[in-house]
Coordinates of C-alpha atoms in Angstrom, one line a residue:
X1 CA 173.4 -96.3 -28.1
X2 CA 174.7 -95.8 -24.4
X3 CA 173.1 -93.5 -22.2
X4 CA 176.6 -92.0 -21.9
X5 CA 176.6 -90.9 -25.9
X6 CA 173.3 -90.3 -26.2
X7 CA 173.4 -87.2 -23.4
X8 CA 177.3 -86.2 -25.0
X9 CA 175.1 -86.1 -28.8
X10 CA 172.3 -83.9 -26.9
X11 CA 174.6 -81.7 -25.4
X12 CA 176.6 -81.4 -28.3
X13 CA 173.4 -80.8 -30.5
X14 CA 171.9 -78.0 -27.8
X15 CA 175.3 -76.2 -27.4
X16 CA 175.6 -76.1 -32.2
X17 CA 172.2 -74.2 -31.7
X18 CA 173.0 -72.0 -29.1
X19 CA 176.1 -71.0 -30.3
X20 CA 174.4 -70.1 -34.1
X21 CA 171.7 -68.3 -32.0
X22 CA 174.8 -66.2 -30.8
X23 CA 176.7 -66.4 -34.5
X24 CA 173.9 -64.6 -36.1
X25 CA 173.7 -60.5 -34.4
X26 CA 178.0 -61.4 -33.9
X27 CA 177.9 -61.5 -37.7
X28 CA 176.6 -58.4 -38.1
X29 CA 179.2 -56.6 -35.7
X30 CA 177.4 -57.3 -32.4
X31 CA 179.0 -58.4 -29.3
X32 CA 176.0 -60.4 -27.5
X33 CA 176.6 -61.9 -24.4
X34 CA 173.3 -62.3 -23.2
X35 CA 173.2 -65.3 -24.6
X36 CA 172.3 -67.2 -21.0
X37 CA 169.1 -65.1 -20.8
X38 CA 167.6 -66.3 -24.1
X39 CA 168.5 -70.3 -23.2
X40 CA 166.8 -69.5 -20.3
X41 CA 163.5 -67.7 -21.7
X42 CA 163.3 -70.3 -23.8
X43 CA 163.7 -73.4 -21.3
X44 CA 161.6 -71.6 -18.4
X45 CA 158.7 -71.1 -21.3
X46 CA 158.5 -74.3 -22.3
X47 CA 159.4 -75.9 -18.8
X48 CA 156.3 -74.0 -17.5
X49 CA 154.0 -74.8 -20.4
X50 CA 154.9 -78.4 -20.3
X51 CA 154.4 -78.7 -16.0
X52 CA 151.2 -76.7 -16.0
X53 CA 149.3 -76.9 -18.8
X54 CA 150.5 -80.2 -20.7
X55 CA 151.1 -79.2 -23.9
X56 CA 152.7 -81.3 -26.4
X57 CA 156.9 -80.6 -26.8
X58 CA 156.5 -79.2 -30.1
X59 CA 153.9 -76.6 -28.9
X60 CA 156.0 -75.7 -25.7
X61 CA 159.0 -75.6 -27.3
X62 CA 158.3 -73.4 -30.2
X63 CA 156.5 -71.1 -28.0
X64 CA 159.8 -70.1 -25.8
X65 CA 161.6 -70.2 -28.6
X66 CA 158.5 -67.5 -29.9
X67 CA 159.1 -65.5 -26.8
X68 CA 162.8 -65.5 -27.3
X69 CA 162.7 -64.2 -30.2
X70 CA 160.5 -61.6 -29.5
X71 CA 162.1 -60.2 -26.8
X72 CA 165.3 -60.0 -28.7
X73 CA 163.8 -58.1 -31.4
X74 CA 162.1 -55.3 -28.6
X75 CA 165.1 -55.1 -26.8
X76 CA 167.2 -54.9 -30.0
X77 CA 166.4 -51.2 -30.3
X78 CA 167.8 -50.2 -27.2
X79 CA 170.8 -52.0 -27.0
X80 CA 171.9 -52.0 -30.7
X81 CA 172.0 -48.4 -29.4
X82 CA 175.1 -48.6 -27.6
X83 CA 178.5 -49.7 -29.1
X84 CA 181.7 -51.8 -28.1
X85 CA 182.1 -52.9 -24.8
X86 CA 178.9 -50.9 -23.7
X87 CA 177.0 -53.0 -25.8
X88 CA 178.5 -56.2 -24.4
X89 CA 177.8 -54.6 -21.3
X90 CA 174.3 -54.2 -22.0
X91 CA 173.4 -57.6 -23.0
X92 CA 175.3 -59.2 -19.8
X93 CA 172.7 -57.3 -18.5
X94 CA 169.9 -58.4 -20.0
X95 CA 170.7 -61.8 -19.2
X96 CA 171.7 -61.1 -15.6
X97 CA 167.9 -59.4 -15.4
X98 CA 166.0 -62.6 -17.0
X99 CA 168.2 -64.8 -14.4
X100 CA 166.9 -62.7 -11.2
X101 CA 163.5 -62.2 -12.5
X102 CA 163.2 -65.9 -12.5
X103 CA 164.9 -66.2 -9.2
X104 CA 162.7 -64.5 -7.6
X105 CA 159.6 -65.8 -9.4
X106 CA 157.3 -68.2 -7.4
X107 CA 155.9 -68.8 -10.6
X108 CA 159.3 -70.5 -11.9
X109 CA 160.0 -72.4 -9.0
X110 CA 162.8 -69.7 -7.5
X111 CA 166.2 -71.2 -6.4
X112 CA 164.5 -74.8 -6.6
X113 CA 164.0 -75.0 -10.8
X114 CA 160.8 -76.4 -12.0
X115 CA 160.4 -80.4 -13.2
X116 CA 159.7 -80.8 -17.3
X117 CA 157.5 -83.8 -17.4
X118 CA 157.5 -84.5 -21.2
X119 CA 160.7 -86.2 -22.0
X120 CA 162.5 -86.1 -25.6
X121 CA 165.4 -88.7 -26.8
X122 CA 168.5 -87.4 -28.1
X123 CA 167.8 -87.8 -31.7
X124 CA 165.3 -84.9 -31.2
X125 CA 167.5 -82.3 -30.6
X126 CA 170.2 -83.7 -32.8
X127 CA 168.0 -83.4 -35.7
X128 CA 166.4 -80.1 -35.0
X129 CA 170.8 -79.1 -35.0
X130 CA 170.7 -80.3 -38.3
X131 CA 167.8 -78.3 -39.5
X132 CA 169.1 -75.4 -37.6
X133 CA 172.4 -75.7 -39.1
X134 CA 171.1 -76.0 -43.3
X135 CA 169.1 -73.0 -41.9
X136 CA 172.0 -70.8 -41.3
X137 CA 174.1 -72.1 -44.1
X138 CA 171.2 -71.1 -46.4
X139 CA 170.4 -67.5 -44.4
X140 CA 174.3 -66.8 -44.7
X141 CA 174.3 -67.2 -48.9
X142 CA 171.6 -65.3 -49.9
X143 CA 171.6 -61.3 -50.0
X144 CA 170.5 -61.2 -46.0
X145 CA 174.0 -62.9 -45.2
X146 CA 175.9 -60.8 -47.3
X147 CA 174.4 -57.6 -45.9
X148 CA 174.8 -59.1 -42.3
X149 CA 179.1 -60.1 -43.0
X150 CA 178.8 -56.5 -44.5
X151 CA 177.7 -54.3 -42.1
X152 CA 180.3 -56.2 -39.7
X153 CA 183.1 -55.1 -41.7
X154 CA 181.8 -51.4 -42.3
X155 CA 178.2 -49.9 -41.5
X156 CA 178.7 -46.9 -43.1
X157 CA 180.0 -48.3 -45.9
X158 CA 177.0 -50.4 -45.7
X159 CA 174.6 -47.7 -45.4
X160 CA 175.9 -46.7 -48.7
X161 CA 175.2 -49.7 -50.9
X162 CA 171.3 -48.9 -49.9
X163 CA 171.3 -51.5 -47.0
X164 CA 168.9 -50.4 -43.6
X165 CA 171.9 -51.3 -40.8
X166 CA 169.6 -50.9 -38.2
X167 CA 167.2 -53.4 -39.7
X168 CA 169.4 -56.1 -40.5
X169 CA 171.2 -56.0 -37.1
X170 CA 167.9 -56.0 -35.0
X171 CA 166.4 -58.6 -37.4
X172 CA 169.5 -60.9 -36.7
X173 CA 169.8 -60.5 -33.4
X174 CA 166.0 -61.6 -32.9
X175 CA 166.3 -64.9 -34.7
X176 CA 169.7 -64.8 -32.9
X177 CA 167.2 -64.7 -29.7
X178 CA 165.0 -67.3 -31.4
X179 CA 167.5 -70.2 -31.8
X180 CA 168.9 -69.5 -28.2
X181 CA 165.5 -69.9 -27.3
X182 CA 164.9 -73.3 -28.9
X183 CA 167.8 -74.4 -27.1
X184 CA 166.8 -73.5 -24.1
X185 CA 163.6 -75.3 -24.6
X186 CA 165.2 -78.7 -26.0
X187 CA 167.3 -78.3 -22.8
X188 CA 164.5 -78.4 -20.7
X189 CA 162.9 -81.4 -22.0
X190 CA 166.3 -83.5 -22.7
X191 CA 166.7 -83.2 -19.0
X192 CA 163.5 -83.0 -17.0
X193 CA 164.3 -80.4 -15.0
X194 CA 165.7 -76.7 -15.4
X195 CA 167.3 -74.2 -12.4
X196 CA 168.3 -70.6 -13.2
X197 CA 171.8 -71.6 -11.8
X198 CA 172.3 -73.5 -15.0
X199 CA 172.0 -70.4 -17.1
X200 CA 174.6 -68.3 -15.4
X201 CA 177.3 -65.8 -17.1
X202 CA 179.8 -68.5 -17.6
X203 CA 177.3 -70.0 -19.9
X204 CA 177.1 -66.7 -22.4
X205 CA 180.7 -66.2 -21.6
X206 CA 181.4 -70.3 -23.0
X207 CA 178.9 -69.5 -26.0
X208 CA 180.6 -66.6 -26.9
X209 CA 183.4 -68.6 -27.3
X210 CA 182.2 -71.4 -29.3
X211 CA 181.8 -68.6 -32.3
X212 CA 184.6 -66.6 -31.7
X213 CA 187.0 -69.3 -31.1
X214 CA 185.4 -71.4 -34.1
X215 CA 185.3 -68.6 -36.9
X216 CA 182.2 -65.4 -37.3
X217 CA 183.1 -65.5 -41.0
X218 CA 181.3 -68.0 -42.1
X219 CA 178.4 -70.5 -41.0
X220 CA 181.2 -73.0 -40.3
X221 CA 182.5 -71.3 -37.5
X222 CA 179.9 -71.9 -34.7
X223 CA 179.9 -75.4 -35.8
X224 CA 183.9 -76.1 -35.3
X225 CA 183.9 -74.0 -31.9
X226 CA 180.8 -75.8 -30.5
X227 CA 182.2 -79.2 -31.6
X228 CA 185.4 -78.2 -30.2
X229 CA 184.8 -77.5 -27.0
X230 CA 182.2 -79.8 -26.1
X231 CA 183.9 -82.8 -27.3
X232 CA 187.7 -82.1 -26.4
X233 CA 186.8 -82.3 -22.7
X234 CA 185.7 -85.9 -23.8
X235 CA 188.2 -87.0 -25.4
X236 CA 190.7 -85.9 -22.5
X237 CA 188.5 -87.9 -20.2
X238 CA 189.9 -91.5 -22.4
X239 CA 193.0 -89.9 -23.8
X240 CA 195.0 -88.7 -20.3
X241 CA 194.6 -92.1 -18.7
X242 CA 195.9 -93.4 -21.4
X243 CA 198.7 -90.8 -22.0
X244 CA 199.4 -91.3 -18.4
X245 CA 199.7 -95.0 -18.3
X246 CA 201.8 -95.0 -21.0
X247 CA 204.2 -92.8 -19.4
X248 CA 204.5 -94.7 -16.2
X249 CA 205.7 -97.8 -18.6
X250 CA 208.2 -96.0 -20.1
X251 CA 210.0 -94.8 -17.1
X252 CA 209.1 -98.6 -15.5
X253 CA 207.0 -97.7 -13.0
X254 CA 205.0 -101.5 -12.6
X255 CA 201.4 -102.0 -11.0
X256 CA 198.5 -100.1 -10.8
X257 CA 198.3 -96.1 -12.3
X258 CA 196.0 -93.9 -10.5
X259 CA 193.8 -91.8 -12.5
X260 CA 194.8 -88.4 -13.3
X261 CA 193.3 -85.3 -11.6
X262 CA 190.0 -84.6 -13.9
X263 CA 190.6 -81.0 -13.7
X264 CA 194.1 -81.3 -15.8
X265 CA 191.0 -82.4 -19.0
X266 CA 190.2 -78.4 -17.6
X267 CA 193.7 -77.2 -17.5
X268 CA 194.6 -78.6 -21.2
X269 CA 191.6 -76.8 -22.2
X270 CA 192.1 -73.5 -21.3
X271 CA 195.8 -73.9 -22.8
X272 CA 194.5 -74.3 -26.2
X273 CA 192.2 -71.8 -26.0
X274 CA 195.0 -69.4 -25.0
X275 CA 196.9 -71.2 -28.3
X276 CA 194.0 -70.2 -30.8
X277 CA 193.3 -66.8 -29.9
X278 CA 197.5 -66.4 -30.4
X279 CA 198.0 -68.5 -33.6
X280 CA 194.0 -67.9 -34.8
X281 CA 193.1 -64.8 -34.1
X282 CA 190.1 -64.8 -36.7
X283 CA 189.2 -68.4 -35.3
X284 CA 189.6 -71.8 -36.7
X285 CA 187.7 -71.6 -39.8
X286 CA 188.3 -68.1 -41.9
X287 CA 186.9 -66.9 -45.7
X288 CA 190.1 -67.6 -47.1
X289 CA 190.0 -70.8 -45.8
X290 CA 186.8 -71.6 -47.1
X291 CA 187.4 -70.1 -50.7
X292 CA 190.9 -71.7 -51.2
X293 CA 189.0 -74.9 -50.6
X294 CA 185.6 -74.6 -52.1
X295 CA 185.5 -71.8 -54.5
X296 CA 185.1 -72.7 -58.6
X297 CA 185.3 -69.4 -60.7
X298 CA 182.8 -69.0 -63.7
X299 CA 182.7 -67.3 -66.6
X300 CA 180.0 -65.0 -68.2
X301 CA 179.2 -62.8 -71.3
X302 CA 179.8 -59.6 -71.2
X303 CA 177.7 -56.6 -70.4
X304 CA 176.9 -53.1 -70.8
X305 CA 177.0 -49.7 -68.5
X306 CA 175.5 -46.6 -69.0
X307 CA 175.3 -43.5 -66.6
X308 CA 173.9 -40.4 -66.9
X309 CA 172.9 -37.3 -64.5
X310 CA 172.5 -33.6 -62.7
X311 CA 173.6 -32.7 -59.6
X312 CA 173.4 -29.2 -58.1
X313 CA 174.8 -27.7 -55.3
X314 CA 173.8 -24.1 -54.0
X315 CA 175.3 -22.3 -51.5
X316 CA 176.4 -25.6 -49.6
X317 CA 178.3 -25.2 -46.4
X318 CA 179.7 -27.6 -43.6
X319 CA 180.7 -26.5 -40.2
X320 CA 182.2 -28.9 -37.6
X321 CA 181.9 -26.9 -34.2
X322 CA 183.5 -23.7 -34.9
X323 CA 185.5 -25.1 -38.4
X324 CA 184.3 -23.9 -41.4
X325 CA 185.3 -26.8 -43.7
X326 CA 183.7 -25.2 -46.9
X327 CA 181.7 -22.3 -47.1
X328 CA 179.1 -21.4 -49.9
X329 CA 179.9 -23.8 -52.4
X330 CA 177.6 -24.0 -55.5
X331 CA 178.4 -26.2 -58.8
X332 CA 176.4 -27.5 -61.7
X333 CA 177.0 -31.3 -62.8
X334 CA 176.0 -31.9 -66.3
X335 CA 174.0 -35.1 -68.0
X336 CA 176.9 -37.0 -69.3
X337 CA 179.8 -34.7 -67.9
X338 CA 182.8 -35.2 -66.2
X339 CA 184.3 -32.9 -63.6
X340 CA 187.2 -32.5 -61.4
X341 CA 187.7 -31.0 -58.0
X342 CA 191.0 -29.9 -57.4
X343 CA 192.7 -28.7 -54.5
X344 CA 195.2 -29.3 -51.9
X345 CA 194.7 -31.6 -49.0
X346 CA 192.2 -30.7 -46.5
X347 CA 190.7 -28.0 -49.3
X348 CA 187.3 -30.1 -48.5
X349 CA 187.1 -32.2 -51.6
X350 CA 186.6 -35.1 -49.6
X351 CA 183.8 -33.5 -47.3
X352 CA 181.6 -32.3 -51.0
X353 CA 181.0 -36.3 -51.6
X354 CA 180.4 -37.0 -48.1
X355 CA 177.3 -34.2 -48.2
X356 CA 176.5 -35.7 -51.4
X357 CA 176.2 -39.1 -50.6
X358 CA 175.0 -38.3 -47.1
X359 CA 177.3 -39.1 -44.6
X360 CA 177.1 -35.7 -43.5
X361 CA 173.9 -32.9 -43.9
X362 CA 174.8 -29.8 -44.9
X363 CA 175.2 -26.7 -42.8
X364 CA 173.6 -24.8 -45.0
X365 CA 172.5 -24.5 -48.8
X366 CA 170.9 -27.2 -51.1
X367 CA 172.3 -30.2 -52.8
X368 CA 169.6 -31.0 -55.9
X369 CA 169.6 -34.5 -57.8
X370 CA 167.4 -33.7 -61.0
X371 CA 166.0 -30.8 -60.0
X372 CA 164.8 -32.9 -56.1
X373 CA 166.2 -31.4 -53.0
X374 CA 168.1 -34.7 -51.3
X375 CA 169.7 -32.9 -48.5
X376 CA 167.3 -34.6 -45.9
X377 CA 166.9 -38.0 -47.5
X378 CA 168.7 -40.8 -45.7
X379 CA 172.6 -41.8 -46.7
X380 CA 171.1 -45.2 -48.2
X381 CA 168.6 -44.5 -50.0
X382 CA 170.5 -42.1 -51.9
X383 CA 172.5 -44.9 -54.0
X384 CA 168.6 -45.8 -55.0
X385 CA 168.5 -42.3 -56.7
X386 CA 171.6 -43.0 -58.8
X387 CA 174.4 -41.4 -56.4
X388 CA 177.4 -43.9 -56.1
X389 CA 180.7 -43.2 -54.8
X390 CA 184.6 -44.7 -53.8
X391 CA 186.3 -43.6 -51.5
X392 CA 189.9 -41.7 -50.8
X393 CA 191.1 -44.6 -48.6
X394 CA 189.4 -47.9 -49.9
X395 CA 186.6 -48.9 -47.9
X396 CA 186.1 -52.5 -49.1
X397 CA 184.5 -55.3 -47.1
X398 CA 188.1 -57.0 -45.7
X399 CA 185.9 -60.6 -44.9
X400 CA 183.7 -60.3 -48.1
X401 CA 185.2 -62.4 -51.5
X402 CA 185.7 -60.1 -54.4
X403 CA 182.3 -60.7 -56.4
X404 CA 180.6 -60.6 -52.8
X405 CA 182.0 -57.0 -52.3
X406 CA 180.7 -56.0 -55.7
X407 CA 177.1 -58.0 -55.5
X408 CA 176.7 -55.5 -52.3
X409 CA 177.1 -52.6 -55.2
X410 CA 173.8 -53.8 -56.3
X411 CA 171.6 -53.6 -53.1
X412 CA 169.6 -50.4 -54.1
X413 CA 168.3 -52.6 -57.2
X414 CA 168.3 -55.9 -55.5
X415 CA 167.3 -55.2 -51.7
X416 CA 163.0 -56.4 -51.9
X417 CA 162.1 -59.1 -49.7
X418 CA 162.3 -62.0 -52.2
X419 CA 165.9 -61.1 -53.3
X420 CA 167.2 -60.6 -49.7
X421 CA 166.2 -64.1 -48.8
X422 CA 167.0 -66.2 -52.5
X423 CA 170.2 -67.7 -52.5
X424 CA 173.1 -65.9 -54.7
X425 CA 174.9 -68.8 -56.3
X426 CA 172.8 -69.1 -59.2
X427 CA 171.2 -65.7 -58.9
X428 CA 171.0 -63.0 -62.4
X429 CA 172.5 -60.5 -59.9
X430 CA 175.5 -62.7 -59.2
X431 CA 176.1 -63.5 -63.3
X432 CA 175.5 -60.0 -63.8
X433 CA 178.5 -59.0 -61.1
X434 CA 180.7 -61.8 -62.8
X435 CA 180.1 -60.1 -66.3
X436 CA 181.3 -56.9 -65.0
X437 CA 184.4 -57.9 -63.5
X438 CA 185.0 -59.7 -66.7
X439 CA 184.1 -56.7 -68.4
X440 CA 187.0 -54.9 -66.1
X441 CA 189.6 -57.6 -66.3
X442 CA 189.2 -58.8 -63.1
X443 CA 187.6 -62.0 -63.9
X444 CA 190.2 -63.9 -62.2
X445 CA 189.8 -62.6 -58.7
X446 CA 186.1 -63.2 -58.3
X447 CA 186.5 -66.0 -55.5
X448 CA 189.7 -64.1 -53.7
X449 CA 189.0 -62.5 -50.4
X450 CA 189.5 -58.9 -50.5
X451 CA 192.3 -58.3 -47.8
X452 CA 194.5 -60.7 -49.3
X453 CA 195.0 -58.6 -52.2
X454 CA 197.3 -56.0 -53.5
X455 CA 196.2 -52.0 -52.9
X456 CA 195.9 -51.9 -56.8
X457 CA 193.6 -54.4 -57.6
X458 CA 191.3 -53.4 -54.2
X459 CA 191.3 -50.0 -55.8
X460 CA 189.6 -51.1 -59.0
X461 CA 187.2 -53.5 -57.1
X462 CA 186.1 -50.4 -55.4
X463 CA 185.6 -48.5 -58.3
X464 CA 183.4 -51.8 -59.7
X465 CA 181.0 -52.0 -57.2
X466 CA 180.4 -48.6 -57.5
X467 CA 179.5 -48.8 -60.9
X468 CA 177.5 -52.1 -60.5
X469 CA 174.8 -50.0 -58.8
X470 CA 174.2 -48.3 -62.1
X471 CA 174.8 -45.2 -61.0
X472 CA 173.7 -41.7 -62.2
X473 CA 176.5 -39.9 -60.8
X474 CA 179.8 -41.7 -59.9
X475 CA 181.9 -39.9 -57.7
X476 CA 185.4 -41.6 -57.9
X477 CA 187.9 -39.8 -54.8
X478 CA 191.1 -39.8 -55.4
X479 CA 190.5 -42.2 -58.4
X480 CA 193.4 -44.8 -59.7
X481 CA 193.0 -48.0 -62.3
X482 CA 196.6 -49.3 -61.8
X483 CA 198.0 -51.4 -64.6

């Protein structure tokens, strides 16, 4: 192979991990564009290991990619404090720290970069891409990815189903840190030398791109932007010579063409980037995408529900500021009964189930659960108790497939370690969602993503996934089952 492919596959190969190092905390809801200072923790870590000490490239390497990730997991829980554009913000920060803590660092070299001795061909980081890339794939269908594309579409939602937010987004955006790390440190020893300049804001900014340009809704996504934009540049290089040549004949301009401007490869670049945040918004490759071309619906047997409790509330009220919103409300809930609160709108029917479920604590009074006091126990663990819920205005997971949205109804039950990292596609949990949407009469939606469906049918799914978590209570607002 020519020197000339060999650096393009490197390149190509660095930029597919970098940008799944910036995929994974994105897929969770989090901006991050600090991506720059991660490549460069990484690269400076095993740069310096490799010029002072002489480790061997697998050692140096996997220790910046070590320190990486550990920095993005301790300053994952200050940032991941701030929201929006603050938390962008924030991690431009970060990065723009890292970069003048190294440029002013004897230790580093400063301004004038530091020589990698230890060399490594291109087939070295194009196959730890590869082994990056099954990794994600395989981290994005078990029960971590689906909590991860679920608290992107709605945390407290989320927070419902029994799923730790917090955890998931800082755990993420470490091995997020991690794989920015390792390609920082392949960087470094694919080209013998690194200098802080190289790992400027453009670069996060570019990253950033790859993923949001190329798709956050699936594992797919990273891996069309990155190949986009590193080889379209390329490809102008051969293709507007050509393009202009061939012009020149038609009009019969004879002799020799000069060779276009090389910043028009630039030019053409930013044009279709303009083009796909118009005409794809959500990024090249989307869910829907994905299921209309990959997704095989099975069938199961069917199962069985069964729900009993005994809820108690004494005395509850809930004050916003100065707005009394209810005041001393108490109610028995019986094993096995049904109930209905009735009232007109803004009465504070609504506001009961959100004390109940947790999304709000109570002013004053006591909320019981079989005779325990739950008023202080976190909003997700309180699913775990047997507390489920739907909502006035459905709250569904827009990105999520149907039997993804209700397989999230079964976190409480479902959410140790071993589950969260086992694959769902052949999983008891996921036969046990497909039984109950058979069960429901929705077996024919299980692969559909859930925005691209009618109001009705969301409105069951909701109702589904609440009842997938086994519930002791069910607390159906505003409840429908169209058709």
């Amino acid at each position: 192979m020519s020197g000339y492919w060999a650096g393009i596959l490197t390149i190509l190969a660095i930029n597919i991990i970098f940008a799944y190092g910036i995929f994974l905390p994105v897929a969770t809801g989090q901006l991050n564009l600090g991506g720059a200072g991660f490549q460069a923790i990484g690269a400076y870590g095993a740069a310096f290991l490799s010029a002072s000490f002489g480790l061997p490239v697998p050692v140096t390497i996997g220790v910046g990619m070590a320190i990486a990730g550990i920095t993005g997991f301790v300053i994952a829980f200050p940032l991941l404090r701030t929201r929006g554009v603050y938390l962008v913000l924030a991690t431009f920060a970060f990065a723009e720290v890292v970069g003048g803590l190294i440029l002013n660092s004897d230790t580093f070299g400063g301004a004038m970069g530091l020589s990698v001795p230890a060399f490594i061909d291109w087939h070295v980081p194009v196959t730890a891409a590869v082994v990056v890339t099954l990794f994600v794939f395989y981290l994005m269908s078990t029960r971590f990815g689906l909590t991860m594309r679920a608290a992107h579409d709605d945390e407290v939602v989320t927070d419902l189903m029994g799923v730790n937010v917090r955890s998931i987004q800082v755990a993420a955006f470490a091995i997020g840190g991690a794989l920015a790390g390792l390609a920082g440190g392949l960087y470094a020893h694919s080209f013998n030398f690194v200098e802080i300049q190289s790992f400027n804001a453009l670069v996060s900014i570019y990253v950033l791109l790859y993923v949001l340009l190329g798709g956050t809704q699936t594992a797919w996504g990273p891996l069309a932007g990155a190949t986009f934009f590193t080889m379209l540049p390329e490809a102008l290089r051969t293709v507007l010579p050509a393009l202009k040549s061939g012009i020149y004949s038609l009009a019969g301009v004879e002799g020799a063409v000069p060779a276009p401007d090389d910043s028009w490869r630039f030019v053409i670049l930013g044009a279709l980037t303009i083009a796909m945040m118009v005409f794809r918004p959500e990024g090249l490759i989307t869910r829907t995408m994905i299921e209309r071309f990959g997704f095989h619906r099975s069938r199961a047997g069917k199962g069985a529900l069964g729900m009993t409790a005994l809820m108690s509330l004494t005395n509850v009220s809930k004050n916003f500021g100065g707005l009394a919103v209810i005041t001393d409300v108490s109610f028995d809930v019986l094993a096995g009964a049904r109930m209905a609160l009735i009232g007109p709108n803004g009465a504070g029917k609504t506001t009961i189930f959100n004390l109940i479920s947790g999304v709000y604590q109570p002013s004053a009074g006591e909320i019981r659960l079989e005779g325990q006091e739950i008023s202080a126990i976190p909003s997700r663990e309180r699913i775990g108790l047997g507390i489920a819920r739907s909502f006035q205005n459905i709250r569904l997971m827009p990105h999520l497939s149907v039997l993804e949205n209700v397989m999230l109804g079964q976190q409480a039950r479902a959410g140790n370690l071993g589950n969260m990292l086992s694959p769902l596609r052949r999983s008891r949990w996921r036969r046990e969602a497909e039984e109950l949407l058979e069960q429901m009469g929705l077996d024919t939606y299980p692969g559909e993503v859930v925005a691209t469906l009618p109001y009705g049918i969301r409105k069951k799914i909701e109702v589904v996934r609440a009842l997938v978590a086994k519930p002791k209570l069910l607390m159906l607002d505003e409840p429908a089952w169209p058709g």
